[in-house]
Coordinates of C-alpha atoms and ligand atoms in Angstrom, one line a residue:
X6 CA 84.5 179.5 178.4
X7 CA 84.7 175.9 178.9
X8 CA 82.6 173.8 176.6
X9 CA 81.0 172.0 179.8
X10 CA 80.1 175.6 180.9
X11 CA 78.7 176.3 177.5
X12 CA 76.6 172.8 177.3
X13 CA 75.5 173.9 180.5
X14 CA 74.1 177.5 179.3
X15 CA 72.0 175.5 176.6
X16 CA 70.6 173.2 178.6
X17 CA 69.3 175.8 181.3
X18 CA 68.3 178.0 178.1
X19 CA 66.8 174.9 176.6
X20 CA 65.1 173.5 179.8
X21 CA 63.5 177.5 180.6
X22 CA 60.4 177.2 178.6
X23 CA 59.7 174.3 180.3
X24 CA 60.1 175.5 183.5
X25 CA 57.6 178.2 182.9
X26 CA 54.9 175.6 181.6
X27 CA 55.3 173.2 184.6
X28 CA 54.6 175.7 187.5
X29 CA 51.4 175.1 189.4
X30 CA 50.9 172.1 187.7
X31 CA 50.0 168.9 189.4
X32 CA 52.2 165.5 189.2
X33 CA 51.6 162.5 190.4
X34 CA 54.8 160.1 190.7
X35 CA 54.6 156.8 191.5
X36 CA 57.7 155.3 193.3
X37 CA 57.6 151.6 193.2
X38 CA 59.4 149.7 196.1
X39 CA 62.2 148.2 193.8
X40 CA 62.8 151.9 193.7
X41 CA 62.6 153.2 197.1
X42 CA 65.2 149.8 198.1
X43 CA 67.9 151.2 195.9
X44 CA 69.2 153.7 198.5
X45 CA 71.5 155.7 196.5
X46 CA 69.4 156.2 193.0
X47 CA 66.7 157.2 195.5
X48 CA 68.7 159.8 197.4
X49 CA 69.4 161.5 194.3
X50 CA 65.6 161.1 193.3
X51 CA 64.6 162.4 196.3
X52 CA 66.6 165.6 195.4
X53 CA 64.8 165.8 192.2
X54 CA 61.7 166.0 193.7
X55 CA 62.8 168.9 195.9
X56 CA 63.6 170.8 192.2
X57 CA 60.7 169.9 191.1
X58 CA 58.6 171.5 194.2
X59 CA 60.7 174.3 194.3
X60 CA 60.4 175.1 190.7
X61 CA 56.3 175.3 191.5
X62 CA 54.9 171.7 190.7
X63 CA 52.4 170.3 193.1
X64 CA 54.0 167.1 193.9
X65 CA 51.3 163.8 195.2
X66 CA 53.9 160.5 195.7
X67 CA 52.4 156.6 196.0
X68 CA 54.6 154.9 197.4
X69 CA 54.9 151.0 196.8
X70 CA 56.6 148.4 198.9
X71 CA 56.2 145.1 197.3
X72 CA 59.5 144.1 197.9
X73 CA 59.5 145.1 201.6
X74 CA 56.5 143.3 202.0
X75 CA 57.9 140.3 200.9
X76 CA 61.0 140.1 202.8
X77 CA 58.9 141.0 205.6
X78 CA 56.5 138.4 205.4
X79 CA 58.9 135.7 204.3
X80 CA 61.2 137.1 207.1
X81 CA 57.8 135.7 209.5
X82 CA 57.8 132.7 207.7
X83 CA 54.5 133.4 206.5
X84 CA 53.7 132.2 202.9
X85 CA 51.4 134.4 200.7
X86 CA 48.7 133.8 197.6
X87 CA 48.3 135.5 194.5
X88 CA 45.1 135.8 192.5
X89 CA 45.1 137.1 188.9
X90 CA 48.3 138.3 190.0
X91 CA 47.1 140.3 193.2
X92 CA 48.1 139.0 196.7
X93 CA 45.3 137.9 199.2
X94 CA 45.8 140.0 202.3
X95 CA 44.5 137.7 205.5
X96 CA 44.0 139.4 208.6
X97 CA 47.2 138.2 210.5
X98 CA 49.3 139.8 207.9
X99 CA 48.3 143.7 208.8
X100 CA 50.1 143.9 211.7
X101 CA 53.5 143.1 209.4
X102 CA 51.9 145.5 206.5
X103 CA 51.4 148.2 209.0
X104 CA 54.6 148.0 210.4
X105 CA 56.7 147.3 207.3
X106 CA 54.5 149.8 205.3
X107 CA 55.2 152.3 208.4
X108 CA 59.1 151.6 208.7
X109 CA 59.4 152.1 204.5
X110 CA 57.9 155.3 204.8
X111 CA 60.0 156.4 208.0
X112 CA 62.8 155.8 205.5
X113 CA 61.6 157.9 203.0
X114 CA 60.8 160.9 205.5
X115 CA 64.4 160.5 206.6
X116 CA 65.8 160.2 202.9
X117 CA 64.1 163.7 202.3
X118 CA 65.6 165.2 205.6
X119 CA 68.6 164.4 205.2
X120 CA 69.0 165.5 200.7
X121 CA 66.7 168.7 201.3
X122 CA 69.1 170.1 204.6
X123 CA 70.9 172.9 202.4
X124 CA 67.3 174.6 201.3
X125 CA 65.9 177.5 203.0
X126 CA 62.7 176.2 202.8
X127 CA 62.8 172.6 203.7
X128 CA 60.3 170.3 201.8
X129 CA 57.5 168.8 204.0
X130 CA 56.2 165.1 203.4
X131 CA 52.9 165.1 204.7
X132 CA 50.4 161.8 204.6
X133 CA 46.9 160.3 206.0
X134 CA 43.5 158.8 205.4
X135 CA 42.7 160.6 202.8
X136 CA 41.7 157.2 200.4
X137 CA 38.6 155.0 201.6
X138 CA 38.7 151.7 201.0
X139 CA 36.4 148.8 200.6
X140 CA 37.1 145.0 200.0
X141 CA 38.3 143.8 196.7
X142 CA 35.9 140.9 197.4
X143 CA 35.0 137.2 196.6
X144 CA 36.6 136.8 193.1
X145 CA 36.3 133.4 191.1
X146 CA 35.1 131.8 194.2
X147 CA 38.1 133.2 195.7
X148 CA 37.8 136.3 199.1
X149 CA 40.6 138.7 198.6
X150 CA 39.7 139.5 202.6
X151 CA 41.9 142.7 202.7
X152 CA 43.4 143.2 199.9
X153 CA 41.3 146.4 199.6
X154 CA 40.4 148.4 196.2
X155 CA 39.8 152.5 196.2
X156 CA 36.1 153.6 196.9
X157 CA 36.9 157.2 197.5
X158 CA 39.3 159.8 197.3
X159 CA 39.2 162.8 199.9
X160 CA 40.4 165.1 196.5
X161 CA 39.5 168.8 199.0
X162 CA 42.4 167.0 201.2
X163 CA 44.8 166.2 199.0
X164 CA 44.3 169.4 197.3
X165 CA 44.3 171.9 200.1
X166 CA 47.7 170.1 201.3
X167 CA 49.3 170.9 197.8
X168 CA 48.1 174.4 198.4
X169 CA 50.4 174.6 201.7
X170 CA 53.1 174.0 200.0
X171 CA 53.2 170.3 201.1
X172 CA 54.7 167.1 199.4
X173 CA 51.8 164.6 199.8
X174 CA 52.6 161.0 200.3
X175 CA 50.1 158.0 199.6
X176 CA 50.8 154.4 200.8
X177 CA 49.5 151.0 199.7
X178 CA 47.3 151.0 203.5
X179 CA 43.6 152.7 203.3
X180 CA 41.0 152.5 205.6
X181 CA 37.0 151.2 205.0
X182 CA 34.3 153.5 206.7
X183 CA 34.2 150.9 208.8
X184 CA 37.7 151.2 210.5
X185 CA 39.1 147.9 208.7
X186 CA 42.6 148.3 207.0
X187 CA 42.9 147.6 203.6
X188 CA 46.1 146.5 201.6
X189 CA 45.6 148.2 197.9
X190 CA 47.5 148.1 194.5
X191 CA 49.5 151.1 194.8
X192 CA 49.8 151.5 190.7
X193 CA 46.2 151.3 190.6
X194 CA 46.0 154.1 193.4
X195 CA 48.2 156.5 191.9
X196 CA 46.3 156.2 188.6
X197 CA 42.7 156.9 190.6
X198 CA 44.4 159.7 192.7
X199 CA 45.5 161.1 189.6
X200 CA 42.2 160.9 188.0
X201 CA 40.5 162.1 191.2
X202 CA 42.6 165.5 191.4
X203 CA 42.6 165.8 187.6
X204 CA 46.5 165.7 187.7
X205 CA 48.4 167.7 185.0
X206 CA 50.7 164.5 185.0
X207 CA 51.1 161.3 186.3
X208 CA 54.9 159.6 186.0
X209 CA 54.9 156.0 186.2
X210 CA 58.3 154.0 187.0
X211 CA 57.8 150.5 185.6
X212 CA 60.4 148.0 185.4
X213 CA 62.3 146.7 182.5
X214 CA 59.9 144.2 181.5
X215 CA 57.4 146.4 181.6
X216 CA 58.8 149.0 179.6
X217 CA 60.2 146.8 177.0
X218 CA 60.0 148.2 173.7
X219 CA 57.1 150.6 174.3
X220 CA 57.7 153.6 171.7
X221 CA 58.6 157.1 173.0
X222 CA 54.7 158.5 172.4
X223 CA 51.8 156.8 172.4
X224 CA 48.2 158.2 171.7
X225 CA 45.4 156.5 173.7
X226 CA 44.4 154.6 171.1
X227 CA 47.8 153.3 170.3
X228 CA 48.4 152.1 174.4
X229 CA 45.4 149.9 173.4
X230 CA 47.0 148.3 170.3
X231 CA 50.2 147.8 172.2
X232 CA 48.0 146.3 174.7
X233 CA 46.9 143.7 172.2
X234 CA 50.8 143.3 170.6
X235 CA 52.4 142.6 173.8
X236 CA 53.6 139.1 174.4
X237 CA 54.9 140.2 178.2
X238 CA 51.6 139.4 180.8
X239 CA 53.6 141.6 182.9
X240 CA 53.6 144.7 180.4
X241 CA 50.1 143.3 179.2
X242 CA 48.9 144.0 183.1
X243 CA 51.0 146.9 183.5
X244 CA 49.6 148.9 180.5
X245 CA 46.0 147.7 181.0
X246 CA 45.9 149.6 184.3
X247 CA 47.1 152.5 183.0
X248 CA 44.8 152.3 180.2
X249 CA 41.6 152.0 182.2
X250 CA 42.2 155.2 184.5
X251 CA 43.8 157.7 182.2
X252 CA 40.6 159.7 181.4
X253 CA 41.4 163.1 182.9
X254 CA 45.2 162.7 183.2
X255 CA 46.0 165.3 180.2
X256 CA 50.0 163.5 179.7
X257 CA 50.8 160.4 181.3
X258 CA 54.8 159.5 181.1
X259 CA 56.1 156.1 181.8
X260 CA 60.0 155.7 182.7
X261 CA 62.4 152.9 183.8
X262 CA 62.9 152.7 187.3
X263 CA 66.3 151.6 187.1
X264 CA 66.8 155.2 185.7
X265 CA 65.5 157.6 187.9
X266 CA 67.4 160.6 186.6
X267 CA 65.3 159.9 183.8
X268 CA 62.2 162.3 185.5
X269 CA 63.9 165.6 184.9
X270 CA 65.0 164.8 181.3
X271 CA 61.4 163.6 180.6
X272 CA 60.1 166.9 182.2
X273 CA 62.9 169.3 180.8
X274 CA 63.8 168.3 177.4
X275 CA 62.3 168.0 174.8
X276 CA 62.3 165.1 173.7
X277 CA 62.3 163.4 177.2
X278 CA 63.3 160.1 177.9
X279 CA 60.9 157.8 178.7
X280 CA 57.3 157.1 176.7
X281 CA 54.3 159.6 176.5
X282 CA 51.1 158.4 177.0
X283 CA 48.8 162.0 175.4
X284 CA 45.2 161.0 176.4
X285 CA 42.4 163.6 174.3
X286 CA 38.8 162.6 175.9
X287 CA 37.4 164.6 173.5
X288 CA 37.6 162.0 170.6
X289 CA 36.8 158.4 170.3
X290 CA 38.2 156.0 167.6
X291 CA 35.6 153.0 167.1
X292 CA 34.0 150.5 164.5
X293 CA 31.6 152.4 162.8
X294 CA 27.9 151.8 163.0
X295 CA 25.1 152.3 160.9
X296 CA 23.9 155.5 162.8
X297 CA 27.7 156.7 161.4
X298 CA 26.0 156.9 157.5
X299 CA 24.9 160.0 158.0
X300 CA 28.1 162.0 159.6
X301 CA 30.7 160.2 157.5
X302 CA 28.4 160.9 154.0
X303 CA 28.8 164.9 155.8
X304 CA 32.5 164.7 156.2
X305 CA 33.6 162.9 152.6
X306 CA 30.8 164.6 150.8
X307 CA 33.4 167.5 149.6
X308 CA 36.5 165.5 149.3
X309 CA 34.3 163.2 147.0
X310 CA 33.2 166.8 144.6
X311 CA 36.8 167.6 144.8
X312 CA 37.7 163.8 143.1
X313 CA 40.0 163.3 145.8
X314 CA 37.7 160.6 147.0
X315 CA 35.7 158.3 144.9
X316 CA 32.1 158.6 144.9
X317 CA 30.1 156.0 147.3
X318 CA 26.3 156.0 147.2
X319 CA 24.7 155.8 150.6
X320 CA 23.2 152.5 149.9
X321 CA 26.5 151.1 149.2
X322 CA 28.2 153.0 152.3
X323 CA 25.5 151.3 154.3
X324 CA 26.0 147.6 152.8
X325 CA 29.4 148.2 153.9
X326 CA 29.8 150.2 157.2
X327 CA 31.2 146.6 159.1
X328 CA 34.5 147.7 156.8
X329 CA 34.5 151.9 158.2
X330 CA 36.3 152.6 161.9
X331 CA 35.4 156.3 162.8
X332 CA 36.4 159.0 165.0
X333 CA 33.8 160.4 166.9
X334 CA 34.5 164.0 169.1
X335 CA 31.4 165.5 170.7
X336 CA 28.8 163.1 168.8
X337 CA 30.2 164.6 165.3
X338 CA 32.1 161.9 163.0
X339 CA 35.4 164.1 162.1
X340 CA 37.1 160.9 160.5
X341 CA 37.0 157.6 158.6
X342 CA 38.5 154.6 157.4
X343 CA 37.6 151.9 155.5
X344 CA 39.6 148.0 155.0
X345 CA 38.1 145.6 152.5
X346 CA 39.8 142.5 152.7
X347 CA 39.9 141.7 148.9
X348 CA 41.9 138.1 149.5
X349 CA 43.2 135.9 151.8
X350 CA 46.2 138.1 152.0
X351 CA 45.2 141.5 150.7
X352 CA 43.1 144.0 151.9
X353 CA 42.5 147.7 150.5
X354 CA 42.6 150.8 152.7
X355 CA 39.4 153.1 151.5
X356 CA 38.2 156.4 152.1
X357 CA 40.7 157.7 154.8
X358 CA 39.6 161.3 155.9
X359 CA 39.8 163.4 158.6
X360 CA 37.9 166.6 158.5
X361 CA 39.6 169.3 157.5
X362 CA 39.4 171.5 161.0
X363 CA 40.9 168.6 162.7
X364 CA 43.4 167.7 160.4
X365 CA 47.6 167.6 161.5
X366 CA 46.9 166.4 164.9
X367 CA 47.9 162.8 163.9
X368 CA 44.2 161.3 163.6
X369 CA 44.9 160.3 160.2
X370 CA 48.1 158.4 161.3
X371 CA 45.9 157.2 164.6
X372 CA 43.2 155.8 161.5
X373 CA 45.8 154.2 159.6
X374 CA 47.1 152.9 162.3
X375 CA 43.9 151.4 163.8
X376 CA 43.1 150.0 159.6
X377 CA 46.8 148.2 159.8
X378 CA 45.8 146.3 163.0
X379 CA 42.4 145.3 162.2
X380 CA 44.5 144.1 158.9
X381 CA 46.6 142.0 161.1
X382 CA 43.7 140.5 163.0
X383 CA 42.6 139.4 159.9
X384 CA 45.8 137.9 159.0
X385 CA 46.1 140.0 156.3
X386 CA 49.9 140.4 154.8
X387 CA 49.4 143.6 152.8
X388 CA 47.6 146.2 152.2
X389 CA 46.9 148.5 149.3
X390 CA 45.4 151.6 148.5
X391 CA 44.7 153.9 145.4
X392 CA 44.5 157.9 145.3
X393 CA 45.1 160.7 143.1
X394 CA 45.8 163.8 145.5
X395 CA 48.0 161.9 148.6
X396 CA 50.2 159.5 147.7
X397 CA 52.7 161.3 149.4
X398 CA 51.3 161.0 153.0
X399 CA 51.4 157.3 152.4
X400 CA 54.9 156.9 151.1
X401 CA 55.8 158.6 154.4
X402 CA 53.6 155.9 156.3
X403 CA 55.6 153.4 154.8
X404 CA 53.8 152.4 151.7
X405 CA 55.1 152.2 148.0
X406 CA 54.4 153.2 145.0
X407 CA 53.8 150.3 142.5
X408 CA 52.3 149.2 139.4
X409 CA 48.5 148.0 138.6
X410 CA 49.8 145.0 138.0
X411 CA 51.0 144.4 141.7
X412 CA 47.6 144.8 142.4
X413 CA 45.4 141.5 143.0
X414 CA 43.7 140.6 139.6
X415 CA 39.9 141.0 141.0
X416 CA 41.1 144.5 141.8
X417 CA 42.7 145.4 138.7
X418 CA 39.9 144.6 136.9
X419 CA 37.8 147.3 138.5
X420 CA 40.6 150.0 137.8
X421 CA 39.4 152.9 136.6
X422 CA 41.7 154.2 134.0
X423 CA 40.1 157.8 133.4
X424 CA 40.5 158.2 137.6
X425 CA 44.5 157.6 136.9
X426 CA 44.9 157.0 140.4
X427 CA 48.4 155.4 142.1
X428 CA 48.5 152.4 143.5
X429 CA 50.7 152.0 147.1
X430 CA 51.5 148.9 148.4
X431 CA 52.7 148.4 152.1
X432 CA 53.4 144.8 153.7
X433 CA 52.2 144.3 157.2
X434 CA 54.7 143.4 159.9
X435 CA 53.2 141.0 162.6
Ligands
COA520 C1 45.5 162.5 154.4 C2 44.7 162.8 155.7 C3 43.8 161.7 156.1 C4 45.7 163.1 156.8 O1 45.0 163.3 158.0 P1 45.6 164.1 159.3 O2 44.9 163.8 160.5 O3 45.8 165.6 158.9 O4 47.0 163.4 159.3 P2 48.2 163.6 160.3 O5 47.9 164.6 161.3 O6 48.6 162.2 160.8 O7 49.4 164.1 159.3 C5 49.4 165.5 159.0 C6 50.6 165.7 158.1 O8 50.3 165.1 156.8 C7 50.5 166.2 155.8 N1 49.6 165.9 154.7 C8 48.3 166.1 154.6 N2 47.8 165.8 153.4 C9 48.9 165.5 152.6 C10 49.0 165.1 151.3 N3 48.0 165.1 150.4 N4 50.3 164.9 150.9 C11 51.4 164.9 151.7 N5 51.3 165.3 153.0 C12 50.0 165.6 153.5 C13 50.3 167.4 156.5 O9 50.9 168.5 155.9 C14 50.9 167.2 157.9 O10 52.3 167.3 157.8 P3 53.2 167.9 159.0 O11 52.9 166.9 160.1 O12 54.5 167.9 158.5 O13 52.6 169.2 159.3 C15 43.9 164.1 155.6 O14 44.7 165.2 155.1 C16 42.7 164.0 154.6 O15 41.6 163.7 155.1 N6 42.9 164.3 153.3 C17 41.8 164.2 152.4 C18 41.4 162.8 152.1 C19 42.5 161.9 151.4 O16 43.3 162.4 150.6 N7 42.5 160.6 151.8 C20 43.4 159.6 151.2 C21 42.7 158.9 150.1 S1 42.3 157.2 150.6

């Protein structure tokens, strides 16, 4: 056998298990109009899709046309506004939104004609007033007329269609109660429709900008710090949508448009291609407050008899709970974290602990992660720690053993020798 044919018998083998997990699930895709213009990539996309509904998944598209709308509109020599980045929709443009919107969406129903011919069972796009709208409104003094924002999702609709074995298709136009057209955001959209028919997945094409640099996986928590870390307003935008309707999307994955193929790797492999966004509503990471005394004394309690924490009264813990961040699941503190900043540059990472039945799913590394930023914000350069059981869990999150002299000189006079614990130092990046 060839090797191409044996790479091929891996893959498949490989891509199996996956397979199996995916069918019946629910996936959202959102297709921006960049996307949908590049004929070719989007042929080949479109063929994806197919697999994908043939292998079992319950496909929903949003379809975007940003780009068609703009050539349209230019095309009618009729200049448009922009408000905190959102376009004001006056009443003269419909008729080009309905018809542009309408002639993108022909073209899409043609694309999957024409690449799903060879199946047995050809694939059925199927769309319609299934999202009510309502006006965005007056914002800063400023009527967004009808440039509309969701109200309600017809989720029994959408459903039953996925049920008949139907591709559903959403477009940036929804309808008011009232019979007025509305223009809406169509990334917002497919984030609310996701939400609203508690999708399995959502995949997100974003352009290069906005995917610039984002890691492969991200935590909830760790979309929010990226929020903060992002110099890009178009990436800051991009991931503050996504991070305001995530809440029942389990897995939310966001890829480059200018790589479609990119979907079936991210689904298939496993280590995918494009970044992970895992969402767990079940627990919160927040500053603590002084009703946390109680629950975190409960959780470090044992780790303190053990000497693997040193002992803090509760007065003390409740002189200093502005320092503790906690993670809260079902009103039950399951971990802590502490920063004192102990100069202008220095700052000491204190009782990190995550209770023991929820330990190895990455809270601790969400904690340190949350301690480092609030570091930053401080304009802190380094931080330090000292313990006597886990200095190896540090030295993988990139801290370093060093001396008690490294440590400041307030600090090293409060060393307690008969403790022997190490001292790790790790500098902060910006
Ligand atoms: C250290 C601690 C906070 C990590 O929390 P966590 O949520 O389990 O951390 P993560 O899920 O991010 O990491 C888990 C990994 O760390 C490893 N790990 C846990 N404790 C370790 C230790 N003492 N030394 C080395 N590795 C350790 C686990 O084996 C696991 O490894 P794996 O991913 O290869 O399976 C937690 O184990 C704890 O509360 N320990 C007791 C308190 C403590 O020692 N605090 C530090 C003093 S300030």
């Amino acid at each position: 056998m060839q090797q191409s044919e044996l790479d091929f018998i891996h893959t498949l083998r490989q891509s199996s298990r996956y397979i199996e997990q995916h069918r019946g699930k629910t996936c959202v895709i959102y297709l921006p109009g960049e996307l949908i213009l590049a004929i070719e990539p989007f042929k080949q996309l479109t063929q994806d899709i197919g697999l994908l509904h043939h292998l079992g998944l319950k496909i929903v598209l949003v379809m975007g046309a940003t780009p068609q709308i703009n050539a349209s509109l230019k095309a009618h020599n009729k200049p448009w506004q922009l408000h905190q980045q959102f376009r004001i929709t006056t009443t003269d443009m419909i008729p080009l939104f309905q018809q542009t919107i309408g002639m993108v969406r022909s073209q899409m129903e043609a694309i999957f004609s024409q690449v799903n011919n060879q199946q047995a069972n050809p694939l059925t796009l199927i769309s319609g007033n299934w999202v009510i709208a309502q006006p965005k409104g007056v914002v800063d003094g400023i009527d967004f007329q009808h440039t509309g924002k969701l109200r309600k999702i017809n989720h029994q609709a959408i459903s039953a269609s996925l049920e008949g074995k139907q591709i559903v298709l959403l477009t940036p136009l929804a309808y008011s109660l009232t019979g007025e057209v509305f223009n809406l955001n169509t990334l917002e959209q497919a984030c609310e429709v996701a939400n609203a028919i508690q999708a399995d997945k959502l995949m997100i094409f974003g352009n290069p900008q906005q995917m610039s640099n984002l890691p492969k996986q991200m935590s909830v928590a760790e979309l929010n710090h990226q929020l903060y870390k992002t110099n890009h307003p178009e990436q800051a935008r991009f991931l503050t949508q996504i991070s305001q309707t995530n809440a029942h999307v389990k897995r939310v994955h966001l890829l480059n448009q200018t790589e479609p193929d990119a979907l079936l790797q991210e689904l298939f492999t496993r280590d995918g291609y494009g970044t992970l966004i895992f969402s767990d509503r079940y627990h919160q990471l927040r500053p603590a407050t002084i009703e946390d005394v109680g629950g975190i004394i409960d959780m470090i309690t044992p780790l303190e008899k053990q000497g693997i924490l040193a002992k803090r009264s509760r007065e003390r813990l409740e002189l200093e709970i502005q320092n503790f961040i906690v993670v809260e699941r079902d009103q039950h503190i399951i971990g802590c974290a502490a920063l004192y900043p102990i100069s202008d540059t220095t700052g000491e990472l204190a009782c990190l602990s995550v209770h023991p039945d929820y330990q190895g799913q990455s809270l601790g590394k969400e904690l340190l992660k949350a301690i480092e930023q609030k570091a930053i914000e401080q304009a802190l350069t380094r931080l330090f720690l000292l313990t006597t059981h886990t200095h190896h869990w540090f030295i993988e999150h990139g801290f370093e053993l060093k001396t008690i002299a490294e440590l400041p000189e307030k600090r090293q006079a409060l060393y307690n020798f008969q403790r022997q614990s190490k001292v790790l130092i790790k500098p902060l990046k910006m």
